[in-house]
Amino acid sequence: MNSEVIMDRGRAIENDYIYLGNVAEYVQNENLFRFRCGKTEVLIKVLAEDIIRILMKPNEVPSLDTTQGVIFKDNKEVEINATEFEDKVIINTNKLKMQVNKIPFGVEIYDYEGDLIYKSYDKCFLGWKGKNIACFSEIREEERFYGFGEKAGTLDKRGESLSMWNTDIFDPHNPHTKELYVSIPFFIGLAKGKSYGIFLDNPSRTHFNMGEGQDKYYSFEAEAGKLDYYFIYGPEMKRVVSRYTDITGKMPLPPKWALGYHQSKYSYSTEEEVKELANNFRKKEIPCDVIHLDIHYMDEYRVFTWNLHRFPDPEKMIQDLKEMGFHIVNIVNPGVKKDPEYKYYVEGMLNNYFCKKIDGSAYIGRVWPGESAFPDFTKQETRKWWGKNHKAFTDIGIEGIWNDMNEPAVFRDEQNGGLEDKTMDLDVIHDNDGKPATHRELHNLYGMLVSRSTYEGLKGLLKGKRPFVLTRAGYSGIQRYAAVWTGDNRSFWEHLSMTMPMVMNMGLSGIPFAGPDAGGFMGNSNGELLTRWIQLGVFTPFFRNHNSINQLSQEPWAFGEKYEKIIKEYIRLRYKLMPHLYSIFYEASITGIPVMRPLVLEYQDDPEVYNLNDEFLVGDSILVAPICKPDTKFRVVYLPKGIWYDYWTKEKYVGGKYIMIYAPLDRLPIFIKRGAIIPMAPALNYMGEKEIKELTFEIYADTESRYTLYEDDGETFEYEEGKYSLTYFECKNNEKQIIFKISSQKTDFDTGRERYILKFNDMEKKPEEVKCNEKMLEEVEENQMLNGKNYWYFNGKERVLYVIIKDSKPEADTIIVNDTCAY
Ligand code: GLC
């Protein structure tokens, strides 16, 4: 060990830390390497050819236990080749070469092209100061940093310092706000087109300094527990995200209704109000699937109860709304009212389910119900109990729950100003499934465990149906249980803009199902802001309009007909895109790759997109560039390489440059990449309103492109047993001929589809002929319908070829369009 003042550019870097010195001893045991430096042992575990875990606890041998964030199973089979030299140990896997230096202790990781991917900082690497433990690493030239979960500010976090502590932040967050509701201690470093990820598995308060004020090193540090981090190799960013979600889990496929539009308010507080709201949506034919019930539905905010004056017959109400196609999602907060005559408080006290102080008494804090006890979700029995309590909801037809205040948020003393960013006392002891630890050590896990208990409880109770859980707080792995909304934003344009980098970084951090309160929560919205926010919301994975008490209403019709008309068309667009969106969600559930993507995820070699904050991709072929300022009709859009089509005008652009786009209030700039094959359905008022018998495919034929359409029943877990359908589409275009193939990969779910409308966009001229499986198709007048037949027509004005064919699943179909001169 050595302790020295380390100077860098005249500044002392963290000079009262104790750093590890030289390696005194080294032992390999299968995939585990132990390096002893003084009394401290550093463990390096090669978990896979591209994942390396590094652990250190000052003056101890760290335990290999993980938090509940991790689900990755150790693989001792990984092929490793290790050689010891006097001053270093070289550990090779099939993907990486890791050099562990002994004098002093340090690591360097290279790929097989010889490029340095990750390196500990030369002057100091692992160190500690009191209970804090830190790791310093070198910043590569031009390195950018992404991820960090739910954070304010811009996409790239280079030069910033951030920290992780789940916080109920009521004052409006701004780019300097370091801590919000969710903590994901994970980031991606990208330099020279090559990326890696670091995941620090520690739920205490953690700090990340990504080169603030200097450009040599970055550091991460935990205030309690051990230093336990995973290095994940890319080099593609997509690969990093995918592997990070192998470690922390993927999002299960949500019920399809949860992808629809959600309407919420704090609070729709009577049955009449809710029914009137529901009737309005249907009368106005504005699609909506979900209505949220905020805290006023409860009896004095007691969880799992109803205020029967306001909601005299919840079961009937839920049933009636279900018949109209609405799902109700009720808010459930963790605080349990301290009331000796209240069932859940009594049960919790008698069975030791609540968090306790060191003297054994229950911790009591003040939240909405007044003085409340807090279930200890780190304990399995508590999680089970809490989960089962949801029977009160599932018995009356509820399939979705909204977890709020689960940081956990605790109000400050009234004298000090009421609502504040306070949490449970830090010396509260959690059971931690038999390994007691303080709240200080586990804080960031609490919210995720609330949602875990909720999700698992609902899953058991719903007997085969997919639950929907929405959460405000979370830790790495939260995606396994819940969608995340980004908490209490404000009805101002800055928060509309900030939504984009925030949700994109959440996507890069393993959380594909996220979104803001569209329209803004606090403060009064207005017609223009709501319209622009709904336009953006159509493309955020989670799409909910929610606003606070005592603010102007912001339902789609709240600001008059002019705005309502536009908002309605955009919500309908979300529903039209549902087959596509659902397929992208499916991809996210398998690969972890997000639904809403920063451009850097698809174009990591293009420096123009490294900090592009106001555009994003949905999947890989739809580019959205929202308007984020009032009174704005034009904006600049960057199109990356490739050919792009304006979704509305079909105008064609060559990418790799900036363009100026006209976008009046009813126009959200959307671009489709050539090569895209996008299935669209008729707009429904809610999911499952009607059986969809035909899909329209928007095709932008490139030399070669592919698409996979995923379909299942949208509400059960039968897809896990293979009951789903996968249809492959392949399009080849050699400028004279387009060959379009449709083939079934899997047909274990009956889609009920009868036909396809294939729309070939950007055709130079009317084709000579169109064949399907060698048979010539009949050409008909535009918009003429021939029942039960395959045919085509050409719209010369739009330059679009329409080919209408029967869905002959499971047979394959090949459509050949001859003499096309497409594009
Ligand atoms: C919190 C939530 C907000 C909710 C309110 C009342 O502020 O973030 O969404 O409406 O509490 O429950």
mmCIF file of C-alpha atoms in Angstrom, residues 29 91 125 128 241 280 289 340 364 434-435 472 476 511 557 606 624 636 678 691-692 720 797:
data_model
loop_
_atom_site.group_PDB
_atom_site.id
_atom_site.type_symbol
_atom_site.label_atom_id
_atom_site.label_comp_id
_atom_site.label_asym_id
_atom_site.label_seq_id
_atom_site.Cartn_x
_atom_site.Cartn_y
_atom_site.Cartn_z
ATOM 1 C CA ASN A 29 -8.285 -20.800 -9.538
ATOM 2 C CA ILE A 91 -4.884 -13.179 -19.270
ATOM 3 C CA PHE A 125 -6.118 2.819 -9.614
ATOM 4 C CA TRP A 128 -10.122 4.206 -0.341
ATOM 5 C CA VAL A 241 -26.070 -2.972 -24.014
ATOM 6 C CA ASN A 280 -65.003 11.407 -23.806
ATOM 7 C CA ASP A 289 -55.995 2.071 -23.426
ATOM 8 C CA PRO A 340 -53.619 -0.316 14.722
ATOM 9 C CA ILE A 364 -41.880 5.249 11.068
ATOM 10 C CA GLY A 434 -30.534 -12.928 6.237
ATOM 11 C CA LYS A 435 -27.482 -10.708 5.669
ATOM 12 C CA ARG A 472 -40.606 5.854 -10.340
ATOM 13 C CA SER A 476 -29.976 -1.926 -12.432
ATOM 14 C CA ILE A 511 -34.422 0.129 -19.580
ATOM 15 C CA TRP A 557 -59.136 18.188 -25.730
ATOM 16 C CA ASP A 606 -20.085 9.176 -37.061
ATOM 17 C CA VAL A 624 -37.774 11.495 -35.212
ATOM 18 C CA VAL A 636 -32.365 21.677 -38.513
ATOM 19 C CA ILE A 678 -42.687 -0.956 -41.801
ATOM 20 C CA GLU A 691 -59.416 -8.140 -35.292
ATOM 21 C CA ILE A 692 -56.900 -6.758 -37.730
ATOM 22 C CA GLU A 720 -42.898 -18.198 -23.690
ATOM 23 C CA LYS A 797 -48.930 11.108 -58.509
#
